[in-house]
Short mmCIF file of C-alpha atoms in Angstrom, two decimals:
data_model
loop_
_atom_site.label_atom_id
_atom_site.label_comp_id
_atom_site.label_asym_id
_atom_site.label_seq_id
_atom_site.Cartn_x
_atom_site.Cartn_y
_atom_site.Cartn_z
CA MET A 741 -81.22 91.31 39.97
CA ILE A 742 -81.06 88.41 42.42
CA SER A 743 -84.44 87.55 43.99
CA PRO A 744 -84.91 89.01 47.50
CA LYS A 745 -83.92 87.01 50.57
CA PHE A 746 -85.66 87.50 53.91
CA PHE A 747 -84.08 87.85 57.35
CA ASP A 748 -85.39 88.82 60.75
CA VAL A 749 -82.64 91.42 61.07
CA ILE A 750 -80.17 92.96 58.62
CA VAL A 751 -77.10 94.60 60.16
CA VAL A 752 -75.23 97.00 57.88
CA GLY A 753 -71.58 97.30 58.89
CA ALA A 754 -69.32 94.66 60.47
CA GLY A 755 -67.45 96.93 62.89
CA THR A 756 -67.45 96.40 66.65
CA ALA A 757 -71.08 97.47 67.05
CA GLY A 758 -72.37 95.55 64.04
CA CYS A 759 -70.61 92.28 64.85
CA TYR A 760 -71.60 92.41 68.52
CA ALA A 761 -75.25 93.19 67.74
CA SER A 762 -75.35 90.40 65.14
CA HIS A 763 -73.98 87.94 67.68
CA ILE A 764 -76.53 88.85 70.36
CA LEU A 765 -79.45 88.64 67.92
CA ALA A 766 -78.40 85.38 66.26
CA GLU A 767 -77.68 83.77 69.61
CA LYS A 768 -81.37 84.32 70.45
CA GLY A 769 -82.37 82.35 67.36
CA PHE A 770 -83.07 85.16 64.91
CA LYS A 771 -82.03 84.90 61.28
CA VAL A 772 -79.45 87.65 60.83
CA ALA A 773 -77.60 89.01 57.79
CA LEU A 774 -74.39 91.00 58.37
CA LEU A 775 -73.27 93.18 55.44
CA ASP A 776 -69.96 94.96 54.95
CA ARG A 777 -68.09 96.64 52.10
CA LYS A 778 -64.81 94.96 53.07
CA PHE A 779 -63.63 91.54 51.95
CA LYS A 780 -64.06 88.97 54.72
CA ASP A 781 -60.34 88.89 55.51
CA GLU A 782 -60.28 92.68 55.91
CA ILE A 783 -63.14 92.94 58.40
CA GLY A 784 -61.83 94.26 61.71
CA GLU A 785 -59.45 96.79 60.17
CA LYS A 786 -60.10 100.41 61.11
CA VAL A 787 -58.09 103.56 61.71
CA CYS A 788 -58.47 103.96 65.46
CA GLY A 789 -56.69 104.98 68.64
CA ASP A 790 -56.81 101.28 69.58
CA ALA A 791 -57.43 102.02 73.28
CA ILE A 792 -60.34 100.92 75.46
CA GLY A 793 -61.02 101.02 79.19
CA LYS A 794 -61.06 97.76 81.12
CA HIS A 795 -64.41 98.68 82.69
CA HIS A 796 -66.20 98.24 79.36
CA PHE A 797 -65.29 94.53 79.29
CA ASP A 798 -66.42 94.16 82.90
CA ASN A 799 -69.75 95.89 82.25
CA LEU A 800 -70.50 93.90 79.10
CA GLY A 801 -69.28 90.56 80.38
CA LEU A 802 -66.73 90.21 77.59
CA SER A 803 -63.44 88.43 78.22
CA TYR A 804 -60.38 90.68 78.31
CA PRO A 805 -58.21 90.88 75.19
CA SER A 806 -55.34 88.41 75.20
CA GLY A 807 -52.87 86.82 72.81
CA GLU A 808 -52.61 88.68 69.52
CA GLU A 809 -55.53 90.93 70.52
CA LEU A 810 -53.56 92.51 73.35
CA ASP A 811 -50.78 94.96 72.54
CA GLY A 812 -50.44 96.50 75.98
CA VAL A 813 -52.01 97.36 79.33
CA PHE A 814 -52.38 100.94 80.59
CA ARG A 815 -52.39 102.05 84.21
CA GLY A 816 -54.03 105.28 83.16
CA VAL A 817 -53.77 108.39 80.99
CA LYS A 818 -51.45 111.40 81.24
CA VAL A 819 -53.00 114.64 80.00
CA TYR A 820 -50.41 117.29 79.05
CA SER A 821 -50.59 121.08 78.98
CA PRO A 822 -50.09 122.92 75.66
CA ASP A 823 -46.44 123.67 76.51
CA GLU A 824 -45.94 119.96 77.40
CA GLU A 825 -44.27 120.97 80.67
CA GLU A 826 -47.11 119.95 82.98
CA TYR A 827 -49.39 116.93 83.07
CA VAL A 828 -52.19 115.40 85.09
CA THR A 829 -52.34 111.63 85.62
CA VAL A 830 -55.74 110.01 85.39
CA GLU A 831 -55.57 106.54 86.89
CA GLY A 832 -57.65 103.73 85.43
CA GLU A 833 -56.82 100.43 83.72
CA GLY A 834 -57.18 100.06 80.00
CA PHE A 835 -55.95 98.06 77.04
CA ALA A 836 -54.03 98.85 73.89
CA ILE A 837 -55.59 96.41 71.45
CA ASN A 838 -54.81 95.05 68.05
CA ARG A 839 -57.87 96.56 66.42
CA LYS A 840 -58.15 93.98 63.65
CA ALA A 841 -57.64 91.01 65.95
CA PHE A 842 -60.31 92.29 68.34
CA GLY A 843 -62.66 92.89 65.43
CA ARG A 844 -62.00 89.37 64.19
CA ARG A 845 -62.95 87.99 67.60
CA LEU A 846 -66.31 89.78 67.43
CA LEU A 847 -66.84 88.60 63.85
CA LYS A 848 -66.12 85.00 64.88
CA MET A 849 -68.63 85.32 67.72
CA ALA A 850 -71.22 86.47 65.18
CA LEU A 851 -70.48 83.71 62.66
CA ASP A 852 -70.39 81.03 65.37
CA SER A 853 -73.86 82.21 66.42
CA GLY A 854 -75.18 81.54 62.91
CA VAL A 855 -74.98 84.99 61.31
CA ASN A 856 -75.06 85.07 57.49
CA LEU A 857 -72.15 87.23 56.31
CA TYR A 858 -72.31 89.26 53.08
CA PRO A 859 -68.78 90.67 52.62
CA ASN A 860 -67.73 92.97 49.78
CA THR A 861 -71.29 94.29 49.66
CA HIS A 862 -72.32 97.91 49.27
CA VAL A 863 -75.69 99.06 50.65
CA TYR A 864 -76.83 102.02 48.58
CA THR A 865 -80.36 102.65 49.85
CA PRO A 866 -82.97 101.30 52.27
CA LEU A 867 -86.17 99.63 51.11
CA LEU A 868 -89.35 101.35 52.30
CA THR A 869 -92.76 99.68 52.49
CA LYS A 870 -95.77 101.48 54.00
CA ASN A 871 -93.60 103.85 56.03
CA PHE A 872 -91.40 101.01 57.37
CA VAL A 873 -87.81 100.17 56.52
CA SER A 874 -88.29 96.69 55.07
CA GLY A 875 -84.77 95.88 53.89
CA VAL A 876 -81.89 97.22 51.82
CA LYS A 877 -80.78 97.46 48.21
CA CYS A 878 -77.24 96.23 47.65
CA ILE A 879 -74.48 95.79 45.11
CA ASP A 880 -72.06 92.87 45.11
CA LEU A 881 -68.78 94.75 44.63
CA SER A 882 -67.10 91.72 43.04
CA THR A 883 -69.72 91.09 40.33
CA HIS A 884 -71.43 94.52 40.36
CA GLU A 885 -74.74 92.66 40.51
CA LYS A 886 -77.60 94.41 42.32
CA PHE A 887 -79.81 92.56 44.78
CA GLU A 888 -82.24 93.15 47.62
CA LEU A 889 -82.49 91.75 51.13
CA SER A 890 -85.69 92.05 53.14
CA SER A 891 -86.12 92.06 56.92
CA LYS A 892 -88.26 93.02 59.89
CA VAL A 893 -85.52 95.33 61.21
CA VAL A 894 -82.43 97.00 59.73
CA VAL A 895 -79.59 97.97 62.07
CA ASP A 896 -77.44 100.82 60.76
CA ALA A 897 -73.94 100.08 62.07
CA SER A 898 -72.21 101.60 59.05
CA GLY A 899 -70.13 104.14 60.98
CA PHE A 900 -70.10 107.91 60.65
CA ALA A 901 -71.35 107.71 57.05
CA ALA A 902 -74.66 106.32 58.36
CA ALA A 903 -75.33 104.69 55.00
CA VAL A 904 -78.92 103.72 55.83
CA ARG A 905 -80.40 106.32 58.18
CA SER A 906 -78.98 109.22 56.15
CA LYS A 907 -80.92 107.98 53.09
CA LEU A 908 -84.29 108.05 54.85
CA PRO A 909 -86.80 110.87 54.33
CA SER A 910 -85.79 114.10 56.10
CA SER A 911 -89.03 113.96 58.07
CA TRP A 912 -87.82 110.85 59.91
CA TRP A 913 -86.34 111.86 63.27
CA ILE A 914 -83.57 109.27 62.96
CA ASN A 915 -82.21 111.14 59.92
CA GLU A 916 -80.56 113.78 62.12
CA LYS A 917 -77.84 115.77 60.38
CA ILE A 918 -74.45 115.98 62.08
CA ASP A 919 -72.90 119.44 62.07
CA SER A 920 -69.23 119.46 61.07
CA SER A 921 -68.39 121.42 64.25
CA ASP A 922 -69.45 118.32 66.19
CA THR A 923 -66.76 116.17 64.58
CA ASN A 924 -63.01 115.77 64.49
CA ILE A 925 -61.05 114.89 61.38
CA CYS A 926 -58.22 112.58 62.39
CA TYR A 927 -54.93 111.29 61.06
CA ARG A 928 -52.90 108.62 62.81
CA GLU A 929 -49.88 106.41 62.28
CA ILE A 930 -48.78 103.19 63.90
CA VAL A 931 -45.01 103.52 63.99
CA GLU A 932 -41.91 101.70 65.14
CA ILE A 933 -39.28 103.87 66.83
CA ASP A 934 -35.66 103.26 67.75
CA GLY A 935 -35.86 104.20 71.43
CA GLU A 936 -37.83 102.66 74.29
CA TYR A 937 -41.15 104.23 75.31
CA ASP A 938 -42.99 103.94 78.63
CA THR A 939 -45.93 101.63 77.96
CA HIS A 940 -47.73 102.15 81.26
CA TYR A 941 -49.66 105.27 80.27
CA ALA A 942 -51.58 106.58 77.28
CA ASN A 943 -50.66 110.22 76.59
CA ILE A 944 -53.00 113.02 75.48
CA TYR A 945 -51.68 116.48 74.55
CA LEU A 946 -53.89 119.58 74.50
CA SER A 947 -52.72 122.21 72.02
CA LYS A 948 -54.66 124.63 69.86
CA MET A 949 -51.58 125.10 67.71
CA VAL A 950 -51.11 121.40 66.97
CA ALA A 951 -54.71 120.14 67.14
CA PRO A 952 -57.25 122.98 67.12
CA GLY A 953 -60.56 121.81 68.50
CA GLY A 954 -59.12 118.40 69.39
CA TYR A 955 -55.91 116.93 70.79
CA TRP A 956 -52.95 114.84 69.76
CA TRP A 957 -51.92 111.55 71.33
CA ILE A 958 -49.29 108.89 71.84
CA PHE A 959 -50.77 105.52 72.79
CA PRO A 960 -47.98 102.95 73.21
CA LYS A 961 -48.72 99.44 71.97
CA LYS A 962 -45.28 97.95 72.66
CA SER A 963 -42.13 99.64 73.95
CA LYS A 964 -41.13 100.47 70.37
CA ILE A 965 -44.55 100.42 68.67
CA LEU A 966 -46.74 103.50 69.11
CA ASN A 967 -50.16 104.68 67.94
CA VAL A 968 -49.65 108.39 67.27
CA GLY A 969 -52.17 110.81 65.84
CA LEU A 970 -54.30 113.93 66.15
CA GLY A 971 -57.80 115.19 65.57
CA VAL A 972 -58.85 118.68 64.50
CA GLN A 973 -62.27 120.33 64.49
CA PRO A 974 -63.42 121.19 60.96
CA THR A 975 -63.87 124.92 60.44
CA SER A 976 -63.87 127.16 57.38
CA ASN A 977 -60.07 127.33 57.61
CA HIS A 978 -59.31 124.12 59.48
CA PRO A 979 -55.81 122.73 58.96
CA ASN A 980 -55.30 119.43 57.18
CA PRO A 981 -54.71 116.88 59.98
CA LYS A 982 -51.99 115.02 58.08
CA LEU A 983 -50.13 118.26 57.36
CA GLN A 984 -50.48 119.22 61.02
CA PHE A 985 -49.06 115.84 61.98
CA MET A 986 -46.07 116.24 59.70
CA LYS A 987 -45.46 119.82 60.81
CA HIS A 988 -45.73 119.40 64.57
CA ILE A 989 -45.38 115.72 65.50
CA ALA A 990 -43.35 113.86 62.88
CA CYS A 991 -40.52 116.35 63.34
CA LYS A 992 -40.06 115.48 67.02
CA ALA A 993 -36.78 113.77 67.81
CA GLU A 994 -38.33 110.42 68.74
CA PHE A 995 -40.27 110.24 65.46
CA LYS A 996 -37.78 111.51 62.89
CA SER A 997 -36.49 108.02 62.11
CA ARG A 998 -39.84 106.29 62.64
CA ARG A 999 -40.90 103.39 60.44
CA ILE A 1000 -44.57 103.63 59.50
CA ILE A 1001 -46.44 100.33 59.93
CA HIS A 1002 -49.86 101.74 59.05
CA SER A 1003 -51.38 105.15 58.49
CA GLY A 1004 -54.76 106.62 57.70
CA GLY A 1005 -57.50 109.00 58.70
CA GLY A 1006 -61.19 109.33 59.33
CA VAL A 1007 -64.02 111.35 60.86
CA VAL A 1008 -65.11 110.96 64.48
CA PRO A 1009 -68.37 112.37 65.90
CA THR A 1010 -67.54 114.25 69.13
CA ARG A 1011 -71.04 115.02 70.32
CA ARG A 1012 -74.09 113.62 72.01
CA PHE A 1013 -76.04 110.54 71.02
CA LEU A 1014 -78.76 110.92 68.35
CA LEU A 1015 -81.92 112.36 69.88
CA VAL A 1016 -83.91 109.60 68.14
CA PRO A 1017 -81.83 106.59 66.99
CA VAL A 1018 -84.89 104.55 65.97
CA GLY A 1019 -87.62 104.55 63.34
CA ASN A 1020 -90.14 102.11 61.94
CA GLY A 1021 -88.03 99.04 61.20
CA ILE A 1022 -84.66 100.68 61.85
CA VAL A 1023 -82.15 101.23 64.65
CA ALA A 1024 -78.80 103.08 64.56
CA ILE A 1025 -75.81 102.03 66.69
CA GLY A 1026 -72.12 102.89 67.06
CA ASP A 1027 -70.77 105.85 65.10
CA ALA A 1028 -73.95 105.85 62.98
CA ALA A 1029 -75.71 106.94 66.19
CA SER A 1030 -72.86 109.22 67.40
CA THR A 1031 -71.84 107.17 70.42
CA CYS A 1032 -68.22 108.40 70.73
CA ASN A 1033 -67.16 110.16 73.92
CA PRO A 1034 -67.29 113.94 73.20
CA ILE A 1035 -64.11 114.67 75.19
CA HIS A 1036 -61.60 112.00 74.18
CA GLY A 1037 -63.36 110.51 71.14
CA GLY A 1038 -63.19 106.95 72.45
CA GLY A 1039 -65.68 104.91 70.48
CA ILE A 1040 -65.11 101.18 70.94
CA GLY A 1041 -66.69 100.89 74.40
CA PRO A 1042 -69.83 102.98 73.79
CA SER A 1043 -70.37 101.33 70.39
CA LEU A 1044 -70.58 97.97 72.16
CA ILE A 1045 -72.93 99.43 74.78
CA SER A 1046 -75.25 100.74 72.05
CA ALA A 1047 -75.16 97.36 70.29
CA LYS A 1048 -76.16 95.59 73.49
CA HIS A 1049 -79.14 97.82 74.27
CA ALA A 1050 -80.33 98.02 70.66
CA SER A 1051 -80.20 94.24 70.25
CA GLU A 1052 -82.06 93.57 73.48
CA THR A 1053 -84.75 96.09 72.46
CA ILE A 1054 -85.12 94.46 69.02
CA ILE A 1055 -85.41 91.02 70.63
CA SER A 1056 -88.13 92.27 72.97
CA ALA A 1057 -90.07 93.93 70.12
CA LEU A 1058 -89.93 90.93 67.79
CA GLU A 1059 -90.75 88.40 70.49
CA ARG A 1060 -93.71 90.49 71.61
CA ASN A 1061 -95.53 90.89 68.29
CA GLY A 1062 -93.08 90.28 65.45
CA VAL A 1063 -93.10 93.96 64.44
CA ALA A 1064 -90.40 96.55 65.12
CA SER A 1065 -92.23 99.87 64.99
CA MET A 1066 -90.61 103.06 66.22
CA ASN A 1067 -92.70 102.92 69.38
CA SER A 1068 -91.73 99.31 70.12
CA LEU A 1069 -88.04 100.29 69.72
CA TRP A 1070 -88.33 103.57 71.64
CA SER A 1071 -86.97 102.21 74.94
CA TYR A 1072 -83.54 101.69 73.34
CA THR A 1073 -82.76 105.39 73.74
CA ARG A 1074 -83.73 105.44 77.40
CA LYS A 1075 -81.61 102.35 78.11
CA TYR A 1076 -78.57 103.79 76.36
CA LEU A 1077 -78.98 107.17 78.07
CA ALA A 1078 -79.09 105.51 81.48
CA ASP A 1079 -75.98 103.44 80.76
CA TYR A 1080 -73.77 105.97 78.91
CA GLY A 1081 -75.66 108.68 77.06
CA LEU A 1082 -76.39 110.98 80.04
CA LYS A 1083 -72.68 111.35 80.63
CA GLN A 1084 -72.16 111.86 76.91
CA VAL A 1085 -74.68 114.70 76.55
CA SER A 1086 -73.22 116.44 79.61
CA LEU A 1087 -69.67 116.09 78.31
CA GLU A 1088 -70.75 117.68 75.03
CA ILE A 1089 -71.37 120.89 77.00
CA LEU A 1090 -67.88 120.63 78.51
CA ARG A 1091 -66.36 119.91 75.09
CA ILE A 1092 -67.88 123.06 73.57
CA PHE A 1093 -66.39 125.07 76.45
CA LEU A 1094 -62.94 123.49 76.23
CA GLN A 1095 -62.76 124.13 72.49
CA LYS A 1096 -63.15 127.84 73.19
CA LEU A 1097 -60.32 128.01 75.74
CA SER A 1098 -56.98 129.38 74.59
CA ASP A 1099 -53.68 127.58 75.11
CA GLU A 1100 -52.89 130.31 77.64
CA ASP A 1101 -56.02 129.42 79.64
CA LEU A 1102 -55.25 125.71 79.51
CA THR A 1103 -51.61 126.21 80.52
CA PHE A 1104 -52.73 128.34 83.46
CA ILE A 1105 -55.05 125.56 84.69
CA PHE A 1106 -52.22 123.02 84.54
CA LYS A 1107 -49.51 125.20 86.09
CA ARG A 1108 -51.74 126.26 89.00
CA LYS A 1109 -52.69 122.57 89.42
CA LEU A 1110 -56.36 123.51 89.49
CA VAL A 1111 -57.48 120.14 88.15
CA SER A 1112 -56.35 116.77 89.48
CA GLY A 1113 -56.45 113.37 87.85
CA GLU A 1114 -59.28 112.47 90.24
CA ASP A 1115 -61.24 115.53 89.05
CA ILE A 1116 -60.82 114.54 85.41
CA ASN A 1117 -61.73 110.95 86.18
CA ARG A 1118 -64.94 112.12 87.87
CA MET A 1119 -65.83 114.38 84.95
CA GLY A 1120 -65.23 111.57 82.48
CA GLY A 1121 -66.98 108.90 84.51
CA GLU A 1122 -70.01 110.87 85.70
CA GLY A 1123 -70.25 113.77 83.26
CA GLU A 1124 -70.24 116.24 86.12
CA LEU A 1125 -68.08 119.13 87.31
CA ASN A 1126 -67.50 118.90 91.05
CA LEU A 1127 -68.64 122.07 92.86
CA LYS A 1128 -65.55 121.98 95.08
CA LEU A 1129 -63.38 122.02 91.96
CA VAL A 1130 -65.33 124.93 90.48
CA LYS A 1131 -64.90 126.91 93.69
CA LYS A 1132 -61.15 126.21 93.69
CA ILE A 1133 -60.73 127.31 90.07
CA GLY A 1134 -62.97 130.33 90.69
CA GLN A 1135 -60.81 131.57 93.55
CA ALA A 1136 -57.70 131.29 91.39
CA LEU A 1137 -59.35 133.10 88.49
CA LYS A 1138 -60.39 135.95 90.78
CA LEU A 1139 -56.79 136.35 91.92
CA ILE A 1140 -55.63 137.01 88.36
CA SER A 1141 -58.68 139.01 87.33
CA ARG A 1142 -60.24 136.67 84.78
CA PRO A 1143 -63.92 137.34 85.47
CA THR A 1144 -65.04 136.38 81.95
CA LEU A 1145 -63.51 132.93 82.20
CA LEU A 1146 -64.93 132.48 85.68
CA PHE A 1147 -68.41 133.43 84.45
CA LYS A 1148 -68.17 130.94 81.59
CA LEU A 1149 -67.05 128.20 83.93
CA LYS A 1150 -70.08 128.76 86.15
CA VAL A 1151 -72.32 128.67 83.04
CA VAL A 1152 -70.77 125.35 82.01
CA VAL A 1153 -71.45 123.79 85.41
CA ASP A 1154 -75.04 125.00 85.34
CA TYR A 1155 -75.75 123.72 81.84
CA MET A 1156 -74.02 120.38 82.34
CA GLU A 1157 -76.42 119.75 85.20
CA ARG A 1158 -79.46 121.09 83.32
CA VAL A 1159 -78.93 119.09 80.13
CA LYS A 1160 -78.27 115.92 82.11
CA LYS A 1161 -81.48 116.44 84.09
CA LEU A 1162 -83.49 117.10 80.91
CA CYS A 1163 -82.17 113.97 79.21
CA SER A 1164 -82.80 111.86 82.30
CA ASN A 1165 -86.46 112.75 81.66
CA TYR A 1166 -86.33 111.63 78.03
CA PRO A 1167 -89.90 111.06 76.77
CA GLU A 1168 -91.38 107.63 77.36
CA ASN A 1169 -92.99 107.56 73.93
CA SER A 1170 -92.79 109.26 70.55
CA ALA A 1171 -95.90 111.38 71.15
CA GLU A 1172 -94.09 113.31 73.87
CA PHE A 1173 -90.92 113.84 71.85
CA PRO A 1174 -91.70 116.98 69.78
CA ARG A 1175 -92.32 119.09 72.89
CA TRP A 1176 -89.25 117.62 74.64
CA ARG A 1177 -87.07 118.34 71.58
CA ILE A 1178 -88.07 122.01 71.66
CA SER A 1179 -86.89 122.21 75.28
CA PHE A 1180 -83.63 120.47 74.41
CA LYS A 1181 -82.82 122.72 71.46
CA LYS A 1182 -83.63 125.87 73.46
CA LEU A 1183 -81.30 124.70 76.23
CA ILE A 1184 -78.38 124.09 73.86
CA GLU A 1185 -78.94 127.38 72.00
CA SER A 1186 -79.09 129.23 75.32
CA PHE A 1187 -75.79 127.69 76.42
CA LYS A 1188 -74.02 128.55 73.17
CA SER A 1189 -75.24 132.17 73.34
CA LYS A 1190 -73.84 132.57 76.84
CA ILE A 1191 -70.53 130.80 76.32
#
């Protein structure tokens, strides 16, 4: 075994969150190690929808994608009814990116800041010393040699697998288990087609038949190059997403003669942020902390947001006393909640409701034009259901005698507000958390029993 090497911070996973966090930390003068299972030339590759809102770049102060990074610019998103006859347009600029090229930009930022890269390295367990995460145990995948790296803080940016936090003792709050019902299993292809496709809008299709518990999409990259895929909610009898793709999407006229450029799948968390994404000597960010948007599954933007707040919290803790205890890292959660997480936890309530609606219910909402693009934009941006919208839908539901659906809609509005209010009062320290967690769990259980 190679003798241990010491760093201020070890970041496990060189995805968007990991690279960005590494850059911020190293730029402040900290000695940072960035570990990833991929070879260096492969870092940046990931099966993804490849779409991100422009506002994320504005909020983070990152330059817009350009050159090989930029595949297209969206004016907004069109959301289609299950029968594909109706749609709602949600205006808002966004980018179709070359996922690898964008990832390479973030990696270069990290390396230029002085980050030490360990590619082709598997982290198989954290090191624990006196109830602190003090580093990681690794394997060089080229030589199969085991070695250890020590640090003051470990950042778990390893994606949904959460390779570090999931190996911690079950008594650690950060080791929160993710229920399969709070995920989507996805399959997507990047394809070249013969015809021309409108590149101005990303397209989302709601259909229980095609994508139960999720949706399917067409995100154009170029006029002939499309990112096409679907996500399904895992259940005891959930359909295989690739088989669903072949059965319902690949057979469509525009895709029958498609040429597949790349294909693959993965798991996306479609739920709220971890209740406690920190521990003694450890922080979780990105998919390892469940930062994806619960409604549309977008993960690039919120992963960068989590990286920013986690890094700034680590910097503050280490500069203050050189120790990153759970209490010194605690403010990370409050910062992330204020920036993105409050919306996320509210949208989880809406997601649970939407997954229970039938295609008939969804088609009715579209055909009666009960929801506008502005309404959807407000829900997505603020995590709130407008009372005027609820009243409008309620009147329509009364006309066709759907009292059960109307009741559920009112419950959703109530609980979206209640959970957002509860999380806006997230405990200021770890001592207050156990009591707060009881209130949170009771609220979610109450909602599920009523819906």
